[in-house]
Coordinates of C-alpha atoms in Angstrom, one line a residue:
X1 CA 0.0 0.0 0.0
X2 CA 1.4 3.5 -1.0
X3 CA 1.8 6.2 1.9
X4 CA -0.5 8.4 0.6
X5 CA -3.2 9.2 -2.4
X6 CA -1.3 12.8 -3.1
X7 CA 1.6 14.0 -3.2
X8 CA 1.3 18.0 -3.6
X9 CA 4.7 20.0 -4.7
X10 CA 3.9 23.6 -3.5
X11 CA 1.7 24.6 -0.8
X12 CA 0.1 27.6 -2.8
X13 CA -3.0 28.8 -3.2
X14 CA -3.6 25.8 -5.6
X15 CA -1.7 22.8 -3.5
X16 CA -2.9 24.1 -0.2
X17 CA -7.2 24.8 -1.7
X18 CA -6.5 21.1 -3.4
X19 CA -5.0 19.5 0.0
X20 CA -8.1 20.8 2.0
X21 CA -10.4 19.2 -0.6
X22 CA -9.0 16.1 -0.5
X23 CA -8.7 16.0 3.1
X24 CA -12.2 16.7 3.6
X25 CA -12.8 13.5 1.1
X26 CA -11.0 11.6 3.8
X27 CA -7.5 11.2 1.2
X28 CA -4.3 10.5 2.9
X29 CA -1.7 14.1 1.6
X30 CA 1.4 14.6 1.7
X31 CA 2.6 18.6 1.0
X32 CA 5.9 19.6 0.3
X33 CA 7.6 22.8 -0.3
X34 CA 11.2 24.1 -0.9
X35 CA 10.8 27.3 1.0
X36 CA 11.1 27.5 4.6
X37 CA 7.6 28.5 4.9
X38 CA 4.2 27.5 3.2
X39 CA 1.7 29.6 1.4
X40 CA 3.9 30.1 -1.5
X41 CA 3.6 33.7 -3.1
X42 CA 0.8 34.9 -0.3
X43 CA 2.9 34.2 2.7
X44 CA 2.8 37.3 5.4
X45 CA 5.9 38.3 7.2
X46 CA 4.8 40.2 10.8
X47 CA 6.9 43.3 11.0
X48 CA 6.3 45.7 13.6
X49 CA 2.9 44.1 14.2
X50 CA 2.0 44.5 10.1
X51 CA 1.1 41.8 7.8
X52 CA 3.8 42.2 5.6
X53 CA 2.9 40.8 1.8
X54 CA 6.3 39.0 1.8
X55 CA 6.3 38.6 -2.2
X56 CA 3.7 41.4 -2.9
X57 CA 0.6 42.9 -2.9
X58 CA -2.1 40.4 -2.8
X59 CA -6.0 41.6 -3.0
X60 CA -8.5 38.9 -3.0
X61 CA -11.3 39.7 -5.9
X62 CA -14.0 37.7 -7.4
X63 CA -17.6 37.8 -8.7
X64 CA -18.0 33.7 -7.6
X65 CA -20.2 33.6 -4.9
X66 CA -19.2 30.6 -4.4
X67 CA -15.2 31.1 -4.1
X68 CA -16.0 34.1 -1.8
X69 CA -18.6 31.7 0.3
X70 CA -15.7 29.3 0.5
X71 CA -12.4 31.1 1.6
X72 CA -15.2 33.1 4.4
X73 CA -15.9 29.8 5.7
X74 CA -12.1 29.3 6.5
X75 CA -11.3 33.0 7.5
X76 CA -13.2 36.2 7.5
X77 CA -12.0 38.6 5.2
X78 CA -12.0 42.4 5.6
X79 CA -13.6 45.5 3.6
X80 CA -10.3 46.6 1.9
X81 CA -10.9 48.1 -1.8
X82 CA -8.2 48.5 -4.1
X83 CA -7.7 52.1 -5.3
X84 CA -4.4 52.6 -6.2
X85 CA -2.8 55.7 -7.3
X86 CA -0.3 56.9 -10.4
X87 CA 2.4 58.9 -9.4
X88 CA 3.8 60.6 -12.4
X89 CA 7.0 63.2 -11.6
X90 CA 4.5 64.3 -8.5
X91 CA 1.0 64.5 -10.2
X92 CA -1.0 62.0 -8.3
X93 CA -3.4 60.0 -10.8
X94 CA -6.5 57.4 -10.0
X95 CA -6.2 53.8 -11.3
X96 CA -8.0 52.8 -13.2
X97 CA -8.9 55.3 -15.5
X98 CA -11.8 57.1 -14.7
X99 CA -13.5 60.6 -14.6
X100 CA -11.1 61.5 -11.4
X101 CA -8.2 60.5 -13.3
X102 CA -9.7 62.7 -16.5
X103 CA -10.2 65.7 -14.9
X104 CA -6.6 65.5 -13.3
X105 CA -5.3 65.0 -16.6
X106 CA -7.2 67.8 -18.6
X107 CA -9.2 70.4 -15.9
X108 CA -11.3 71.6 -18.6
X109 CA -12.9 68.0 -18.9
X110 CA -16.1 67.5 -15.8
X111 CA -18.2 65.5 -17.6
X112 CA -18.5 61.7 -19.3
X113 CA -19.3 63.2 -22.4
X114 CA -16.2 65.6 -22.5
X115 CA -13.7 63.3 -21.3
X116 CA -14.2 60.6 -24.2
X117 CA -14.5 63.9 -26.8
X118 CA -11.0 64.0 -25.5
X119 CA -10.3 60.9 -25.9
X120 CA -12.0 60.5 -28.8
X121 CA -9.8 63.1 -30.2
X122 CA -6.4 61.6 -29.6
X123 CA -7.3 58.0 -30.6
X124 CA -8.5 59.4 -33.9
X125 CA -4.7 61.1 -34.2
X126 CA -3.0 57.7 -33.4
X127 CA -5.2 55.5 -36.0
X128 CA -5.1 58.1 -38.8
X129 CA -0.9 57.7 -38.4
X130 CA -0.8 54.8 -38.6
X131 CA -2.7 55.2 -42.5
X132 CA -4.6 52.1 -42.4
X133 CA -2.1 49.3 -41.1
X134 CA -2.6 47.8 -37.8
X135 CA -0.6 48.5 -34.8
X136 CA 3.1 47.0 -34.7
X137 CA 3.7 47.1 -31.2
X138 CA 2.6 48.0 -27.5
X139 CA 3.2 51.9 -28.4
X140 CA 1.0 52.3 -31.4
X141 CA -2.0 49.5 -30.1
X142 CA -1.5 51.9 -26.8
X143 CA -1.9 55.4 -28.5
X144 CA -5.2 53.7 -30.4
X145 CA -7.1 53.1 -27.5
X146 CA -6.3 55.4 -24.6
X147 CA -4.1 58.6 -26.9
X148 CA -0.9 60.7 -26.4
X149 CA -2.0 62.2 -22.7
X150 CA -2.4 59.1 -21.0
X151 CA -0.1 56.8 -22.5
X152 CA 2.9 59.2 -21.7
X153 CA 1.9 60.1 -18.4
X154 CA 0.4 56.6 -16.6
X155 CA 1.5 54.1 -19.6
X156 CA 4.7 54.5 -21.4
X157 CA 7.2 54.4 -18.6
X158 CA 5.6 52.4 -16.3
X159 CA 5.2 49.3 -19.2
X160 CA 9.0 50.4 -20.2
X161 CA 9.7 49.5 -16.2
X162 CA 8.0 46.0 -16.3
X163 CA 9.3 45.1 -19.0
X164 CA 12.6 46.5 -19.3
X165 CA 11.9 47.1 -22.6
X166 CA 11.3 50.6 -24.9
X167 CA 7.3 49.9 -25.6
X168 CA 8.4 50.3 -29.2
X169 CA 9.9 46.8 -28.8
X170 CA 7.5 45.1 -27.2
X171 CA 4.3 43.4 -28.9
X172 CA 1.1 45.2 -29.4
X173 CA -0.7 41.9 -28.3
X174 CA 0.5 42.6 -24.6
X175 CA -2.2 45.6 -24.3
X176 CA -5.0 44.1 -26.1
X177 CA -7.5 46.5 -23.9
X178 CA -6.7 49.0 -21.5
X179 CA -9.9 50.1 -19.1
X180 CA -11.6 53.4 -19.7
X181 CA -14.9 54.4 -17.0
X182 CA -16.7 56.9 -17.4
X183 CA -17.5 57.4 -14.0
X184 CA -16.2 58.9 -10.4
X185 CA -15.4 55.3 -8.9
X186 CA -11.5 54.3 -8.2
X187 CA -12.4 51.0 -7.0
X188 CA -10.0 49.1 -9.1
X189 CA -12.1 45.9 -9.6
X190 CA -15.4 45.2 -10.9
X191 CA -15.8 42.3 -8.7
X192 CA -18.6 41.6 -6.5
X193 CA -16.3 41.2 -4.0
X194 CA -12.8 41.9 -2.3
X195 CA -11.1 41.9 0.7
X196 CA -8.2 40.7 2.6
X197 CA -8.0 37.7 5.4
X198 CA -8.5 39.4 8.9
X199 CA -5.2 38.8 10.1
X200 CA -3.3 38.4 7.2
X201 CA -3.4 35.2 4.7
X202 CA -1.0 33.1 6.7
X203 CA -4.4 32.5 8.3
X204 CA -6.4 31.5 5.3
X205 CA -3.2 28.6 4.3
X206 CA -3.4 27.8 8.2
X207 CA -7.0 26.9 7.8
X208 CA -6.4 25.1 4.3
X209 CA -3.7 23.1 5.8
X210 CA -5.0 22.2 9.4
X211 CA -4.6 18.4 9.6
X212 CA -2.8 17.9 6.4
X213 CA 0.8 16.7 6.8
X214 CA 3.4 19.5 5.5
X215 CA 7.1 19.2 5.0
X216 CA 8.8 22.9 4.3
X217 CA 12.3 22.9 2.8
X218 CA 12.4 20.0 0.7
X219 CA 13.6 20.6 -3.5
X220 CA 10.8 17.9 -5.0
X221 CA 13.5 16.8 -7.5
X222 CA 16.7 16.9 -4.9
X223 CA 14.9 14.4 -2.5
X224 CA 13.3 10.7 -2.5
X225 CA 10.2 12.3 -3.5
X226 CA 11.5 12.6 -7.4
X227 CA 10.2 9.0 -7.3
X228 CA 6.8 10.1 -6.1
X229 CA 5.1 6.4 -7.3
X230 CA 6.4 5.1 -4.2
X231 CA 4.9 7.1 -1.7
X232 CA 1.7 8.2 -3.6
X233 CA -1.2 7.3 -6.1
X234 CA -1.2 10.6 -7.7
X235 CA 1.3 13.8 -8.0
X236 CA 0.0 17.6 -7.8
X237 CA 2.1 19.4 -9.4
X238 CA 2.6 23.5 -9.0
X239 CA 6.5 24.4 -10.0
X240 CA 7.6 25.3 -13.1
X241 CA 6.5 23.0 -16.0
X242 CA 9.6 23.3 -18.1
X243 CA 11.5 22.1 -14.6
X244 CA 9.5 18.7 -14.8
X245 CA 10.1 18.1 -18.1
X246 CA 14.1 18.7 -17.4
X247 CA 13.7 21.7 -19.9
X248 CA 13.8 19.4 -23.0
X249 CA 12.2 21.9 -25.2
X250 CA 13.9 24.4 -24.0
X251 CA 13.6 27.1 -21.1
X252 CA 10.4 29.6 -20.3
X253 CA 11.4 33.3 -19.7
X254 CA 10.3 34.8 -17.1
X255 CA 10.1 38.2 -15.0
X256 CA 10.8 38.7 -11.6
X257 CA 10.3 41.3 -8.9
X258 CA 12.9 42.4 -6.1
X259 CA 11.9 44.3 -3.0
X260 CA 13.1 46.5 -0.9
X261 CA 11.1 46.7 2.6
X262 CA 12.1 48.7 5.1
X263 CA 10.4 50.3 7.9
X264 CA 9.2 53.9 8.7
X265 CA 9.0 55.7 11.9
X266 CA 5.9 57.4 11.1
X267 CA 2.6 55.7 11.3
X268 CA 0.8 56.9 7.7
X269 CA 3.5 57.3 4.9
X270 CA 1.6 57.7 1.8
X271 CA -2.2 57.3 3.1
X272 CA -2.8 54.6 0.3
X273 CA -1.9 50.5 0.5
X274 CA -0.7 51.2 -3.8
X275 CA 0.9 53.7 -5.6
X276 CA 2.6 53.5 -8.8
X277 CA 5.4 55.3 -9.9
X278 CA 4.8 55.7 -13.7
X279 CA 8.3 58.2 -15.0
X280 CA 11.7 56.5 -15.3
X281 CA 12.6 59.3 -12.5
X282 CA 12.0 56.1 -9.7
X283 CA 13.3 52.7 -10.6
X284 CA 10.5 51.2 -8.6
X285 CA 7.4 50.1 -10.4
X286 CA 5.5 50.9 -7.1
X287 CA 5.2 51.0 -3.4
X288 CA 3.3 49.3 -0.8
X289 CA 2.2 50.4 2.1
X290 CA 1.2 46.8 4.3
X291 CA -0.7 48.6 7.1
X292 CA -3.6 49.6 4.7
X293 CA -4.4 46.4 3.5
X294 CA -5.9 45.8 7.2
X295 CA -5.7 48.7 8.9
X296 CA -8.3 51.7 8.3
X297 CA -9.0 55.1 9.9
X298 CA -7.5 55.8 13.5
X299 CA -6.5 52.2 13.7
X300 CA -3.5 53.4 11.0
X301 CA -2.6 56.2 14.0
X302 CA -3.2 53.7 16.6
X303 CA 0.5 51.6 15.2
X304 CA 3.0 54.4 15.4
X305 CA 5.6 52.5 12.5
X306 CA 4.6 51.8 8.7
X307 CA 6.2 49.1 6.6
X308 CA 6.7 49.9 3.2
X309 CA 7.8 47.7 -0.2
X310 CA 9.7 49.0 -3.1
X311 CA 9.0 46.8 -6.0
X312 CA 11.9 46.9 -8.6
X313 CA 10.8 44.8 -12.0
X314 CA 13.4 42.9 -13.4
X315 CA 14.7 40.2 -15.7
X316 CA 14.8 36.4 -14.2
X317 CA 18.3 34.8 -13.6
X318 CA 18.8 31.4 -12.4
X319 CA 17.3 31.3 -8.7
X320 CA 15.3 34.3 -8.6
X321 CA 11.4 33.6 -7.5
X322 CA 9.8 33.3 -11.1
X323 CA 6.8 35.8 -10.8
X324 CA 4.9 36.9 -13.9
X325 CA 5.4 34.2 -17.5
X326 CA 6.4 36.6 -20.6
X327 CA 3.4 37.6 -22.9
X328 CA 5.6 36.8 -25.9
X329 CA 5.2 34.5 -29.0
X330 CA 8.0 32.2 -28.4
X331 CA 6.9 31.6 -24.8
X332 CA 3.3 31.3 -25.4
X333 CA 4.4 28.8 -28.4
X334 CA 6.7 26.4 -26.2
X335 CA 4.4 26.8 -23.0
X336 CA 1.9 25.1 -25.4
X337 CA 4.0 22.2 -26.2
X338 CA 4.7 21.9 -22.5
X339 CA 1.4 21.3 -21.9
X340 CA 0.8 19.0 -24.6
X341 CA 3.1 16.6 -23.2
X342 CA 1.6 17.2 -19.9
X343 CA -1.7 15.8 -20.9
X344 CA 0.3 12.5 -21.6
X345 CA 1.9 12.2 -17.5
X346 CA -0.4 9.8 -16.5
X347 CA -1.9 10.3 -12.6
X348 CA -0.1 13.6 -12.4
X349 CA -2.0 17.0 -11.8
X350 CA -0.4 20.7 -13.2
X351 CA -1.3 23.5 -11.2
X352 CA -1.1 27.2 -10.6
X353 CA 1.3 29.5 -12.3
X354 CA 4.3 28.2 -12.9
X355 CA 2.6 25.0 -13.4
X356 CA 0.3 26.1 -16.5
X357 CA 2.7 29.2 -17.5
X358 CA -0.3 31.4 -17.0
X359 CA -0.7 34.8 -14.8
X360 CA -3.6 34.1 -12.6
X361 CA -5.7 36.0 -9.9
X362 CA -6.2 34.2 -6.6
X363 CA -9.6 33.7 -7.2
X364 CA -9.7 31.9 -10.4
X365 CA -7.3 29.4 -8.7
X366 CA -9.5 28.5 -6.1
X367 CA -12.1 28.3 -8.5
X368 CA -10.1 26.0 -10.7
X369 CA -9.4 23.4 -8.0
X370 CA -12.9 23.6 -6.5
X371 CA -13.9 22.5 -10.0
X372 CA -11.1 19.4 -10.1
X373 CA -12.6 16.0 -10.0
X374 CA -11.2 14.0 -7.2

């Protein structure tokens, strides 16, 4: 008889949602995880009595009852909305674009109608350039749907950050639509709902996990568990793909983030949890402010220290965490035949991220596995 009906590499959002379902079917699990911690990318460091979004910013979003229904049954979430701001050269700018962030831009403009005139106007100069050929790259596809004012102030820069690349290089496929509203709301999301884990999301991998048998610190193809059929019926997968294959088509690109935290001897440093820094005059992309995820109104004043987060985007090198896949067509081609010849690994289950080579929301995850036939 084997030890256990899973084995689950990575104790993510996907391994730890898939490890509490198959608890609750009464399934023997085993997780394992390189890190020295569990909860993968969500994992909270406490500094200074702050929830710290170790490998950052995380905002729980959906419009799934369901998923909502489900992670509140584990942990109650909080009323945290993202509204992030653009900080270009010192003009402060709402995200996303919306009639606030209109008006900032041109002060002439007060109404729906006036701002896309405006807009209107510019998208009308960028398409008639262009003399009836399509858009050849992020630059021009950017210019046709949002024009000049906005893609140099809250675009260009920003995207040329992220990247590290000039946005004449990059592909026009990466921006296929950029959001425009026409209204006074800088709620970020359209979801139904949002929030963040009272007490930080160390407690909502706590509650996946509670009775399931965890190992931290162990390199899945560095220990006995490489052999996985003779400890378990079945393998859940969540590392990289082109790892499990031993990179035999070849290695997937990826971009990384560093951070720089440090901490603040002041108790409100930027009043907002996000703001974006969108000129090459910072070489952040952002910074985070951890308190205001869970902290609101005199409860900010109430913990006299902040924690903040520069994020610096940058190009992956060999043991860097792998964050975001690159949008490109040689990537999205051999990620494809990666997961052809996944299809064919009998018993063995690819999750999350790095396992499908695909950027994804927390809530689409858990809605994923919730959907997994067991």
């Amino acid at each position: 008889m084997k030890q256990y009906d899973y084995l689950i590499v990575g104790s993510g959002l996907f391994g730890a949602t898939f490890a509490y379902r198959a608890k609750q079917l009464g399934k023997k699990v085993l997780v394992i995880d390189k890190r020295p911690h569990l909860g993968g990318n969500v994992y909270c460091e406490k500094m200074e009595g702050i929830n710290v979004h170790k490998y950052g910013a995380h905002i729980f979003h959906t419009n799934s009852k369901k998923v909502w229904d489900f992670v509140n049954s584990l942990v109650e979430f909080n009323r945290y909305t993202n509204c992030p701001i653009a900080n270009y050269k010192g003009e402060l700018y709402n995200l996303p674009f919306n009639m606030n962030t209109f008006n900032r831009m041109w002060p002439e403009v007060h109404t729906p109608i006036q701002a896309q005139a405006k807009i209107d106007e510019q998208k009308a100069e960028a398409v008639a350039s262009l003399k009836g050929r399509k858009p050849r790259n992020l630059e021009e596809q950017a210019l046709c749907l949002v024009g000049k004012d906005i893609f140099k102030k809250l675009i260009k820069e920003y995207t040329e950050k992220q990247w590290g690349r000039d946005c004449k290089d990059l592909p026009a496929f990466i921006i296929k639509r950029l959001p425009v509203r026409m209204v006074f709301d800088n709620n970020y999301f359209n979801d139904c709902y949002q929030g963040i884990p009272i007490g930080g999301y160390n407690k909502l991998i706590e509650a996946l996990l509670d009775g399931v048998e965890c190992i931290t610190e162990v390199d899945f193809f560095k220990s006995k568990y490489k052999t996985w059929k003779k400890y378990a019926d079945k393998l859940v997968y969540t590392g990289p793909i082109d790892e499990y294959f031993g990179y035999k088509l070849g290695k997937l690109d990826w971009r990384t983030v560093i951070f720089k935290t440090r901490v603040e001897g002041t108790p409100n440093y930027q009043g907002n949890a996000v703001i974006n820094y969108t000129s090459h005059n910072e070489p952040y992309t952002r910074i985070i402010e951890h308190k205001h995820f869970e902290m609101f109104g005199q409860e900010v004043y109430d913990s006299p220290k902040t924690v903040l987060s520069e994020e610096y985007s940058t190009e992956y090198k060999e043991g860097m965490e792998p964050y975001y896949p690159v949008n490109d067509e040689r990537n999205n081609a051999l990620a494809e035949e990666y997961r052809k010849l996944s299809l064919h690994e009998d018993n063995v289950i690819f999750g999350g991220r790095l396992g499908q080579y695909k950027y994804y929301d927390m809530a689409p995850i858990i809605e994923q596995v919730l959907s997994i036939q067991l």
